[in-house]
Coordinates of C-alpha atoms in Angstrom, one line a residue:
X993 CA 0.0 0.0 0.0
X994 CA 3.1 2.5 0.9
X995 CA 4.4 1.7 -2.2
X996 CA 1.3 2.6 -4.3
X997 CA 0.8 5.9 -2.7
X998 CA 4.5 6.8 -3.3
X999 CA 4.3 5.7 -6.5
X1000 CA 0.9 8.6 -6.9
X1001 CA 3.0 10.8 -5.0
X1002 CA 5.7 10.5 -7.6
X1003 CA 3.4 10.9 -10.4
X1004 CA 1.5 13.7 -9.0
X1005 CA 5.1 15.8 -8.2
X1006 CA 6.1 14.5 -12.2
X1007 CA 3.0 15.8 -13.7
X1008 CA 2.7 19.4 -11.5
X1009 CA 6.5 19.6 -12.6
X1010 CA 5.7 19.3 -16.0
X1011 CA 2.8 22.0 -15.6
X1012 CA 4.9 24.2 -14.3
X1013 CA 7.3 23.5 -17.2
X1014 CA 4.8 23.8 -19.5
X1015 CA 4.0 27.5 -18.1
X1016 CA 7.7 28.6 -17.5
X1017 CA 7.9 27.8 -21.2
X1018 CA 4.9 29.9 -22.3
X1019 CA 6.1 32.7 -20.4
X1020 CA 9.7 32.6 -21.9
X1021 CA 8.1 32.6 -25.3
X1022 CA 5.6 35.1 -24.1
X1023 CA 8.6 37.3 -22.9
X1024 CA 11.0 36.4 -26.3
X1025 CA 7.8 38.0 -28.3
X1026 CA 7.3 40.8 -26.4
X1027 CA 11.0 41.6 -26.7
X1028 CA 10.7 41.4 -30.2
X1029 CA 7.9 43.8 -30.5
X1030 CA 10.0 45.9 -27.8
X1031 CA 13.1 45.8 -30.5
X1032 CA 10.6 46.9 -33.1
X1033 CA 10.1 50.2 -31.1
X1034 CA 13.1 50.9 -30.3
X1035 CA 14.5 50.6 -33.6
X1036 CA 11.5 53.0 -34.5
X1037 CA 12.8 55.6 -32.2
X1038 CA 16.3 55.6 -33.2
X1039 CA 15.1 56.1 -36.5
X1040 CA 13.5 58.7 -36.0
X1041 CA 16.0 60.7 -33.5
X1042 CA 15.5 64.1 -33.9
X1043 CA 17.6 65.8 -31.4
X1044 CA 18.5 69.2 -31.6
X1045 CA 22.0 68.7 -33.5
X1046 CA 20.0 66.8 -36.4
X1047 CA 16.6 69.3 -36.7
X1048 CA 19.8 71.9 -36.5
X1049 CA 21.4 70.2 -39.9
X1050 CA 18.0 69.8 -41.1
X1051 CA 17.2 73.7 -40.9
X1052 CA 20.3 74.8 -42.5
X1053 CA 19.6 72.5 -45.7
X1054 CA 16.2 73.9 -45.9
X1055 CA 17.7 77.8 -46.1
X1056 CA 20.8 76.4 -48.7
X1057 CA 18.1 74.5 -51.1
X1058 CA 15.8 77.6 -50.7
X1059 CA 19.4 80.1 -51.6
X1060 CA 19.9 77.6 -54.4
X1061 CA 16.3 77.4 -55.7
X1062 CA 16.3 81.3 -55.4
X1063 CA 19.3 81.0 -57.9
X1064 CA 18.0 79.0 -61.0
X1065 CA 15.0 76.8 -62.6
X1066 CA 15.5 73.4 -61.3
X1067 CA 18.4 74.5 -58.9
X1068 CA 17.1 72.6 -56.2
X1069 CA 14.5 70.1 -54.8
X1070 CA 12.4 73.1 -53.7
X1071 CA 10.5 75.2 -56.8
X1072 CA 10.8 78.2 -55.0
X1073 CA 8.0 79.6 -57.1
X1074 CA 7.3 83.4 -57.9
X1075 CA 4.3 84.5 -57.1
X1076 CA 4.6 88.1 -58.0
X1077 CA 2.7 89.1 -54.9
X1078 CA 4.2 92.0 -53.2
X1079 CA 1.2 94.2 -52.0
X1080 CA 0.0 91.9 -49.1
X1081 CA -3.6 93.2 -47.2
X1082 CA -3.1 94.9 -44.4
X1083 CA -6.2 95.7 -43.0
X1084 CA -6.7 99.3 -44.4
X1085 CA -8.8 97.4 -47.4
X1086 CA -12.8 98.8 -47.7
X1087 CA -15.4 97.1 -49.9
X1088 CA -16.5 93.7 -50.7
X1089 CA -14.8 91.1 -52.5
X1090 CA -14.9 87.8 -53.9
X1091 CA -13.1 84.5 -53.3
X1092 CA -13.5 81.4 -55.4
X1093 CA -11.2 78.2 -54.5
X1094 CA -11.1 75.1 -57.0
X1095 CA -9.4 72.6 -54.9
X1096 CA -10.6 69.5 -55.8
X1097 CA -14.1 67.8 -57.0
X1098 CA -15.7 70.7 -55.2
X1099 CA -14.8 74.2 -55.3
X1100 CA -16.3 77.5 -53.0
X1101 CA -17.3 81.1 -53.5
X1102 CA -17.1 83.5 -50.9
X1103 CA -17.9 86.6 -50.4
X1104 CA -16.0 89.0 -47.6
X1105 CA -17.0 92.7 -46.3
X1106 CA -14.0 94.6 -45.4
X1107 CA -14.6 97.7 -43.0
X1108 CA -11.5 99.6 -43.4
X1109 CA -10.2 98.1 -40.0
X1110 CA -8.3 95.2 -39.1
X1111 CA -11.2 93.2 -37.4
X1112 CA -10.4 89.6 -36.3
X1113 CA -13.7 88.1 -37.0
X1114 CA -14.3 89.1 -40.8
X1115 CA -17.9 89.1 -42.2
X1116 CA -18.3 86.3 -44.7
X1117 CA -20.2 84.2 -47.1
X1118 CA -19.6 81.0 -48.4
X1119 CA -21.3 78.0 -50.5
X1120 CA -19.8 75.3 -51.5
X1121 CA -20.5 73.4 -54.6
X1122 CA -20.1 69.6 -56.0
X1123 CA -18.4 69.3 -59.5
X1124 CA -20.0 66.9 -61.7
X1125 CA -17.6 64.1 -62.7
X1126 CA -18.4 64.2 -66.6
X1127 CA -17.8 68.2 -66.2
X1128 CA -13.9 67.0 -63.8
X1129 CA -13.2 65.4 -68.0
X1130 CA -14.9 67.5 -70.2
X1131 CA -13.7 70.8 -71.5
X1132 CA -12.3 74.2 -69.9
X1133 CA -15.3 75.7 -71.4
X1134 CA -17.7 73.6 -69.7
X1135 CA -15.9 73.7 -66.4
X1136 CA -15.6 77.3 -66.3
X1137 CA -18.9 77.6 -68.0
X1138 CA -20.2 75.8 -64.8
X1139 CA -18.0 77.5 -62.5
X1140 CA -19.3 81.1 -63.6
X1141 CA -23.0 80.1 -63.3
X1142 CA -23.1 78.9 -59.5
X1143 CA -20.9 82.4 -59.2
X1144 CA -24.1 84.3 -61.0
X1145 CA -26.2 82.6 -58.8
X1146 CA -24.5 82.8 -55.6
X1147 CA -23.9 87.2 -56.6
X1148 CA -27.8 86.8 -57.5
X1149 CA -28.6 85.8 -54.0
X1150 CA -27.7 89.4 -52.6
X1151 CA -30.3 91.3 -51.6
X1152 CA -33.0 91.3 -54.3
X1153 CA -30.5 90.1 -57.6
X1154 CA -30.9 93.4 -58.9
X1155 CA -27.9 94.7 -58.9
X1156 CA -26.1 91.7 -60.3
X1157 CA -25.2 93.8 -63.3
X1158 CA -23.7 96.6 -61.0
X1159 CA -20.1 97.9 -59.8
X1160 CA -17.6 96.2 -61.1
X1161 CA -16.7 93.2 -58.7
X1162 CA -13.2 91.8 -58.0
X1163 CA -12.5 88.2 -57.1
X1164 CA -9.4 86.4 -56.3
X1165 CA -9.0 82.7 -57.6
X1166 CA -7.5 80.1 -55.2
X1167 CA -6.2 77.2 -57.9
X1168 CA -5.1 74.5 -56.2
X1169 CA -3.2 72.7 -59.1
X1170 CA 0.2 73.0 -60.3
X1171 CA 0.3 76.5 -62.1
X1172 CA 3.3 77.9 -63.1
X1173 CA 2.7 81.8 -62.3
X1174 CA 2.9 84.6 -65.4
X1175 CA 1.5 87.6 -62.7
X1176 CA -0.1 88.0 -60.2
X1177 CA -3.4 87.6 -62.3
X1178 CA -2.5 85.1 -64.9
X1179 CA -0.8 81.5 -64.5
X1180 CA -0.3 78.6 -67.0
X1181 CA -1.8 75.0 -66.0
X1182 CA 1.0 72.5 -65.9
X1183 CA -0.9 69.1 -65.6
X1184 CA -4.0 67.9 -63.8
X1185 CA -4.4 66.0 -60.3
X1186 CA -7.2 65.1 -58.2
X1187 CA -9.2 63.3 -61.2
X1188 CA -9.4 65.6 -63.3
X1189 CA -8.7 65.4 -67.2
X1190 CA -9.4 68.2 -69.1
X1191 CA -6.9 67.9 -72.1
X1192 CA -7.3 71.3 -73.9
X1193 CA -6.9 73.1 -70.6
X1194 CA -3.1 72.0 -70.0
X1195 CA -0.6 74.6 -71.4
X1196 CA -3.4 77.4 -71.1
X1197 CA -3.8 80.5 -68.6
X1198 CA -6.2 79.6 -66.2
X1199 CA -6.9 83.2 -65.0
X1200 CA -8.2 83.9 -68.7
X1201 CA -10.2 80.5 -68.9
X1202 CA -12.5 82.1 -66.1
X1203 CA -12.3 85.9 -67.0
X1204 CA -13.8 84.4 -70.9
X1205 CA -16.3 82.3 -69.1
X1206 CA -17.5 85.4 -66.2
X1207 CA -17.9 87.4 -70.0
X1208 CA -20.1 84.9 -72.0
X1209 CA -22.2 84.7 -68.6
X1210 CA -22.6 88.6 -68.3
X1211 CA -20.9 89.1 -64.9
X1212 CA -18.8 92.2 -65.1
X1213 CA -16.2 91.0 -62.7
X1214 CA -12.3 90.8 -63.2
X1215 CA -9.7 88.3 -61.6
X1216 CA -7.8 90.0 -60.0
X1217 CA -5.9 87.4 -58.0
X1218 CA -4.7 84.0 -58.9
X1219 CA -3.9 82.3 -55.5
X1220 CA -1.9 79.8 -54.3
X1221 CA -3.7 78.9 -50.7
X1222 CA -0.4 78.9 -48.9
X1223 CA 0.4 82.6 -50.1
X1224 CA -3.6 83.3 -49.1
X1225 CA -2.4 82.0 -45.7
X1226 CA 0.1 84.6 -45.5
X1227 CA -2.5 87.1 -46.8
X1228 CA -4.5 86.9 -44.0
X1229 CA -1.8 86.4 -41.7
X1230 CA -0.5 90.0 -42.8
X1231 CA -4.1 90.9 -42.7
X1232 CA -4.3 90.7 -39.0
X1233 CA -0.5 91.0 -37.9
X1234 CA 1.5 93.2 -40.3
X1235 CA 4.8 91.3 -38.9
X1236 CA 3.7 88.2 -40.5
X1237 CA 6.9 87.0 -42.6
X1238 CA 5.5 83.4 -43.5
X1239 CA 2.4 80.9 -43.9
X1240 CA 2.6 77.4 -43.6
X1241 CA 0.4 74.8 -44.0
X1242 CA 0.3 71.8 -42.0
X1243 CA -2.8 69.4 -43.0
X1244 CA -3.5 66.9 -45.4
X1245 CA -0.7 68.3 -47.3
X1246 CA 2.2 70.9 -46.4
X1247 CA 3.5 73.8 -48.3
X1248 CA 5.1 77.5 -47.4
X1249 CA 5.3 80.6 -48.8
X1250 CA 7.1 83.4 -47.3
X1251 CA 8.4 87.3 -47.7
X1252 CA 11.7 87.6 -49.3
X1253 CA 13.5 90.3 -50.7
X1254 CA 13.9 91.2 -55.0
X1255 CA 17.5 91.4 -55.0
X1256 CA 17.5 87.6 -53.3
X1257 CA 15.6 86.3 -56.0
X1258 CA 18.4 85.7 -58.8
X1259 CA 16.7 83.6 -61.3
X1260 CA 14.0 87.0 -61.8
X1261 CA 16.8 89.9 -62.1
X1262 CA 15.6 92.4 -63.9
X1263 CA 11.8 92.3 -62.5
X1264 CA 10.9 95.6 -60.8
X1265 CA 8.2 94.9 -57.6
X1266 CA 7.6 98.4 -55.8
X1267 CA 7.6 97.3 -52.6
X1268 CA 11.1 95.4 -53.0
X1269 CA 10.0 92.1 -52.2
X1270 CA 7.8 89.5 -53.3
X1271 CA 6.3 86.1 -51.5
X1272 CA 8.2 83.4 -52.7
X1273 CA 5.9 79.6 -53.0
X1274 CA 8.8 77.3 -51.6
X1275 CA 6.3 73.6 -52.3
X1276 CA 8.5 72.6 -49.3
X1277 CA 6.9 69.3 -49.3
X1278 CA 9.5 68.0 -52.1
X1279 CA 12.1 69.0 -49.6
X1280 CA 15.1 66.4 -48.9
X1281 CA 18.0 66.6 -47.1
X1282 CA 20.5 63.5 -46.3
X1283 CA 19.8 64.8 -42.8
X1284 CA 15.9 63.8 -42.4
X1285 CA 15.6 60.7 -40.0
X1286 CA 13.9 58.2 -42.5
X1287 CA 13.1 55.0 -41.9
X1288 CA 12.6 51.7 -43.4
X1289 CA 8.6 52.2 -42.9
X1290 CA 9.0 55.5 -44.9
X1291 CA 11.3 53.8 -47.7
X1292 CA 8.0 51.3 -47.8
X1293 CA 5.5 53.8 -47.7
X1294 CA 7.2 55.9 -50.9
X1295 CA 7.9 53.2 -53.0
X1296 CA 4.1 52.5 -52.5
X1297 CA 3.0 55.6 -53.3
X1298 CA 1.7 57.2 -56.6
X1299 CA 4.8 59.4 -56.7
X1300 CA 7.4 57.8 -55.7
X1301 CA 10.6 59.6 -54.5
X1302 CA 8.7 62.8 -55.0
X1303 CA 7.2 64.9 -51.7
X1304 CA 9.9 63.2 -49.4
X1305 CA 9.6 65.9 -47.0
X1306 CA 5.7 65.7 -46.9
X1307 CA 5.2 62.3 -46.5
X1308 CA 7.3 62.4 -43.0
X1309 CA 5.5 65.5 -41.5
X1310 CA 1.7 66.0 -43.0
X1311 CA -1.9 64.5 -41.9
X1312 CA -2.0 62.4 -45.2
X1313 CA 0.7 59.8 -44.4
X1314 CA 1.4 59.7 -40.1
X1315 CA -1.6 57.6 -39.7
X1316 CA 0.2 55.0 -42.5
X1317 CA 2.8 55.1 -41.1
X1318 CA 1.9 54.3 -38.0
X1319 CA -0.3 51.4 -39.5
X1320 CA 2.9 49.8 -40.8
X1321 CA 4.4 49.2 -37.6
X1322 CA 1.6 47.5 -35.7
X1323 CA 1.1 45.5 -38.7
X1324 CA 5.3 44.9 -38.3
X1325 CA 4.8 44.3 -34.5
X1326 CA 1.9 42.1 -35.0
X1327 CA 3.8 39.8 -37.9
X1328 CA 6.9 39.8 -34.6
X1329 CA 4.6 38.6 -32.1
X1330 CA 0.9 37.2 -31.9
X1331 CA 1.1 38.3 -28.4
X1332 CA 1.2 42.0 -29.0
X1333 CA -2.2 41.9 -31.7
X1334 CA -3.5 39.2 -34.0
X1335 CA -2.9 39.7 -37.7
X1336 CA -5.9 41.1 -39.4
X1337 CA -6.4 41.6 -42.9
X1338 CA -7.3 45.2 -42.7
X1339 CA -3.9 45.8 -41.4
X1340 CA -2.2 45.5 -44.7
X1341 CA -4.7 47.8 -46.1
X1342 CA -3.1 51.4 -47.0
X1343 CA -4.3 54.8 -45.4
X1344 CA -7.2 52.7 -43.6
X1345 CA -6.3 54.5 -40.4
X1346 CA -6.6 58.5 -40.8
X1347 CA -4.3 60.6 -38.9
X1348 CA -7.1 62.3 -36.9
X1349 CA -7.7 59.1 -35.8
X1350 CA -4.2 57.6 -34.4
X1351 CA -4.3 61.2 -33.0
X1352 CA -7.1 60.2 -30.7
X1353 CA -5.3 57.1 -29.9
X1354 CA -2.2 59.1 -29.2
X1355 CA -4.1 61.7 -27.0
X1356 CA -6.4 59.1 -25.1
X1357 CA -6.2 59.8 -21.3
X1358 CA -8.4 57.5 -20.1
X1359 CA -6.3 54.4 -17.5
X1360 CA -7.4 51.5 -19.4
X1361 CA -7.2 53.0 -23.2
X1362 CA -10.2 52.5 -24.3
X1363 CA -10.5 54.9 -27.1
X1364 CA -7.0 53.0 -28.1
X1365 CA -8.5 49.5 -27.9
X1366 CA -12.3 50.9 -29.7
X1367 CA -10.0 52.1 -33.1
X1368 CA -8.4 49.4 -32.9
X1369 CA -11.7 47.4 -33.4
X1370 CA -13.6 49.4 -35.2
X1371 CA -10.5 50.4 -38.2
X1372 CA -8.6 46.9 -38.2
X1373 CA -11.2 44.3 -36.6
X1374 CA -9.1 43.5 -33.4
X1375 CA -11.0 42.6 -30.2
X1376 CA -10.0 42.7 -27.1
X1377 CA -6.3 44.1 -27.4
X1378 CA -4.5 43.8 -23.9
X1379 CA -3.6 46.9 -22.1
X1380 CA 0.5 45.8 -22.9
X1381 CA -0.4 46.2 -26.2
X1382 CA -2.5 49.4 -26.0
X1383 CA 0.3 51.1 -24.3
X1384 CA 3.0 50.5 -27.3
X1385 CA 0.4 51.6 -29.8
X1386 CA 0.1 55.0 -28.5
X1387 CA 4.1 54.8 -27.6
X1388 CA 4.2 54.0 -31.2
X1389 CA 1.6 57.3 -32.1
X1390 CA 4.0 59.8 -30.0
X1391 CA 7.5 58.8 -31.7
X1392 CA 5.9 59.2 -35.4
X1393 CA 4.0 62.7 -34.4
X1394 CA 7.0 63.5 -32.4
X1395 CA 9.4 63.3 -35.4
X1396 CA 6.5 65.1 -38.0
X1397 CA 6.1 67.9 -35.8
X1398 CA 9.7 68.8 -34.9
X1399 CA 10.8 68.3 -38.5
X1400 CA 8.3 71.1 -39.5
X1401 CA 9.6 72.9 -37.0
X1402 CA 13.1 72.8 -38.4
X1403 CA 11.9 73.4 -41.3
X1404 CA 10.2 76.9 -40.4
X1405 CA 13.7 78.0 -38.9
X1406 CA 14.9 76.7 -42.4
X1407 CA 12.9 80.1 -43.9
X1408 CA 13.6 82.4 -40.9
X1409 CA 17.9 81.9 -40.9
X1410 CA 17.1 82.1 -44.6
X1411 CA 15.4 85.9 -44.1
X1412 CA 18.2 87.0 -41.2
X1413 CA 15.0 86.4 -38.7
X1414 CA 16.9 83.6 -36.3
X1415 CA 19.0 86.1 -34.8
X1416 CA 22.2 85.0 -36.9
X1417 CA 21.5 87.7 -39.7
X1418 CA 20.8 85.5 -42.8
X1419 CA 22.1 82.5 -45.1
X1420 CA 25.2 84.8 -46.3
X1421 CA 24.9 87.1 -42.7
X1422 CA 28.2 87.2 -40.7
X1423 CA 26.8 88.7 -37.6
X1424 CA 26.6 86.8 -34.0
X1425 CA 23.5 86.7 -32.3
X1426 CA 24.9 89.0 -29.9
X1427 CA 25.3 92.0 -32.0
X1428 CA 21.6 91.5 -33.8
X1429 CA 18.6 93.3 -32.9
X1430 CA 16.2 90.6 -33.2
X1431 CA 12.5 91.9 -34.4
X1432 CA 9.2 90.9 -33.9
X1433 CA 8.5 87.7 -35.9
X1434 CA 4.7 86.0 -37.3
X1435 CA 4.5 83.2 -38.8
X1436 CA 0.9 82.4 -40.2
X1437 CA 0.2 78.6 -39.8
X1438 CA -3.1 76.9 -41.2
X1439 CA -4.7 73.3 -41.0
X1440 CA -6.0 70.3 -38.6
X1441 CA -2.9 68.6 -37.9
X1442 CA -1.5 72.0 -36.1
X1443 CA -4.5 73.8 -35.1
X1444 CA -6.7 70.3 -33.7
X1445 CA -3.6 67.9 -32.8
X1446 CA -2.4 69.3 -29.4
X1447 CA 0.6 67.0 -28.8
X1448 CA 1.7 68.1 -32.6
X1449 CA 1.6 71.4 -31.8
X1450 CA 3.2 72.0 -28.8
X1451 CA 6.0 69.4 -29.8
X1452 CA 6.5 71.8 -32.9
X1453 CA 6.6 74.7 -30.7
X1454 CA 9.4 72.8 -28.1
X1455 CA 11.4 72.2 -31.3
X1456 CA 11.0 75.9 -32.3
X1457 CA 12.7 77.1 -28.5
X1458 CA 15.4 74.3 -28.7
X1459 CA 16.7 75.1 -32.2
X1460 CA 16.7 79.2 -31.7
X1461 CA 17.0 79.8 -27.6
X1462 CA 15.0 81.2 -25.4
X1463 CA 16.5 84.6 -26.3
X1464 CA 15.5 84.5 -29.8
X1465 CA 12.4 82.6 -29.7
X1466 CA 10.3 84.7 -27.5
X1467 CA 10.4 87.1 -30.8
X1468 CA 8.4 84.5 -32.9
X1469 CA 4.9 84.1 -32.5
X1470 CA 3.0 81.1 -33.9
X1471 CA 0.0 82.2 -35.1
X1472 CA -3.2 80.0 -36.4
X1473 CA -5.0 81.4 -39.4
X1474 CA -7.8 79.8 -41.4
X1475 CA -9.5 80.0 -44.9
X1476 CA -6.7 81.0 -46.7
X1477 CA -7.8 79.4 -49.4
X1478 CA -10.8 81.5 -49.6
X1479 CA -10.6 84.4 -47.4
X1480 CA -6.9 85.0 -48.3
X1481 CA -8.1 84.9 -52.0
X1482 CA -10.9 87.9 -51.4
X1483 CA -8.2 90.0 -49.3
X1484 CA -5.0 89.5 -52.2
X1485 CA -8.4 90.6 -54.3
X1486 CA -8.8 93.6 -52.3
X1487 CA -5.1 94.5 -52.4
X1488 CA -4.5 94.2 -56.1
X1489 CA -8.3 95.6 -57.0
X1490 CA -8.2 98.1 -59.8

């Protein structure tokens, strides 16, 4: 009998040995996965270390591409294009004026009363308007044909209509596709984007397109402005703060424009501007410097884009890409370890998670994550993600916003050493900050991903004091504009009216 219950005994120790072998093994593999999706992260942030030395390299190769795109045509990865604006608003404007912006498959008309005085709330109008898809392939007399007969009706709509064949009215045209600028009134079309296809339309002045369609629909009004909407960003920045030197926009897409001076402008000598200076379009999103932080996810994310090793600088920093980005490390993570999420199909699937989105993931306070864990869900189809996991996602969020934000930020130094406005007096300057007088500096900044993502803006603004001091950044203001795409259009309108 002793012997059979020794013999249980024996068994029972053998088999709870084995358990517990069985669950120290689990947990070493648990641990060897999770260290594997901890690698992943910290290979993430390496690659994208931006300390101060780097954003430092990455700001003076902004201001030498902008110096060498100032210099010639194709001199540089930045266009640097002329605008030939150099009468910005500056609050003194009295009437009303028009706005129309064509940015896409739908387009706006606005209509803004200007007192005389600055005022920070302007009195506005706006409708916006579909575009038909046959009329996005048709002809540029169809589309502008179209264009000018919501404008007769929208002008139709003020007070009884009567007066639609009044004064004289001016409008300013926001055209958001590649133009190459002629004036400040007239620019030729390059090529199309954003679906549309109108073939005879390439090659031709789209300022004079309209004006001949306005004509054949009896509206006696004159375009007066053709608009890029970062230089309508600066326009209203001046508008309300006559220090404003530069607008940048920070959204879906990025671009700048900013102030700079005629005799700067090398590839233009010759052209006379009566103010001396003229705003500059810099398309800063086709920036690229052997000095940006890129990774293997952006390599990734480029060569799967429709424009391959084209907008390098925008696809690290603006709304249209972080949330990919950020995609294609879970989905990297999740291939490392089934412990950190399950694969799911959805997430191989591009641009499925929006950058408004992983910025809610990024800025979830609650304890248990549970705006975190509901994306999750709801955008790739993965229940119940542990808290572990949660944590690394929005760990994951912060390093990628961290990097856009203080890139932009080095970026915006970029244009200010480049106009003698970060206290080191200028590209070619030989001045110490010591000996400069540093003035009062605005820089006009538009779109969601500054103005709505508070962790992207105030890691831009952090960037901003590292890179210049506390001595010379107290002198630049950050300022958040909107509607320069429409508003900005009316007041360049206003400036330039005849």
């Amino acid at each position: 009998m002793g012997r059979v219950v020794v013999g249980v005994a024996v068994a029972v120790a053998v088999a709870t040995c084995a358990m517990a072998a069985v669950v120290v093994g689990r947990r070493v593999r648990s641990r060897r996965k999770w260290k594997k999706v901890a690698n992943v992260l910290r290979e993430l942030e390496e690659g994208c270390d931006t300390r101060v030395g780097r954003l430092r390299q990455v700001m003076d190769a902004m201001a030498v591409e902008m110096h060498a795109g100032l210099a010639s045509e194709g001199g540089s990865k930045l266009k640097m294009l002329l605008t030939f604006v150099d009468n910005l608003p500056n609050g003194t404007e009295r009437g009303t004026y028009y706005a129309l912006h064509l940015g896409g498959t739908n387009f706006r008309v606005l209509r803004v009363q200007l007192s005389g005085q600055p005022s920070s709330d302007l009195e506005h109008e706006v409708e916006r308007q579909p575009i038909p898809l046959d009329v996005m392939t048709s002809t540029s007399e169809d589309l502008f044909d179209f264009i000018a007969s919501s404008l007769k009706e929208f002008i139709a709509k003020e007070g009884d209509g009567s007066n639609i064949s009044q004064d004289r009215r001016e409008l300013g045209f926001t055209f958001s596709f590649p133009v190459k600028q002629m004036s400040v009134s007239s620019g030729i079309l390059i090529k199309w984007t954003k679906g549309f296809s109108i073939v005879d339309m390439v090659g031709r002045d789209v300022a004079a397109c309209l004006q001949e369609a306005l004509t054949r629909k009896g509206l006696d009004m004159r375009v007066a402005a053709l608009v890029n909407d970062t230089v309508g960003t600066l326009a209203v920045g001046h508008y309300h703060d006559p220090d404003t030197v530069a607008g940048i926009i920070i959204g879906t897409g990025t671009n700048a424009s900013y102030l700079e001076r005629i005799d700067a402008i090398i590839k233009c000598q010759g052209l006379l501007m009566t103010s001396g200076r003229m705003v500059v379009n810099m398309e800063w999103g086709n920036f690229w410097s052997s000095h940006l932080p890129r990774t293997s996810y952006d390599i990734d994310l480029d060569a799967d884009s429709p424009n391959p090793n084209d907008q390098g600088f925008e696809k690290m920093i603006s709304g249209m890409y972080l949330g990919d980005i950020v995609r294609r490390v879970i989905l990297r993570m999740s291939l490392e370890s089934d412990s950190f999420v399950p694969i799911s199909a959805k997430l191989s699937t591009p641009f499925i998670l929006r950058t408004p989105l992983m910025a809610a993931m990024h800025e979830d306070n609650s304890p248990d994550l549970r705006e975190v864990a509901r994306i999750l869900n709801d955008i790739f189809e993965i229940p119940d993600v542990p808290l572990k996991a949660r944590k690394i996602v929005v760990k994951v969020c912060d390093v990628v916003t961290r990097r856009a934000a203080r890139l932009a930020a080095a970026g915006i130094v970029g244009i200010l050493k480049k106009i003698g406005r970060d206290g080191s007096g200028g590209i070619t300057g030989g001045r110490s900050r010591s000996d400069m007088k540093m003035k009062r500096t605005v820089v006009a900044i538009e779109g969601g991903l500054y103005s709505k993502y508070t962790l992207f803006r105030e890691y831009l603004r952090e960037a901003l004091h590292e890179i210049l001091g506390e001595d010379i950044a107290k002198h630049v203001i950050l300022k958040v504009t909107e509607d320069g795409s429409g508003i900005g259009a009316a007041l360049l309108a206003a400036s330039y009216s005849s």
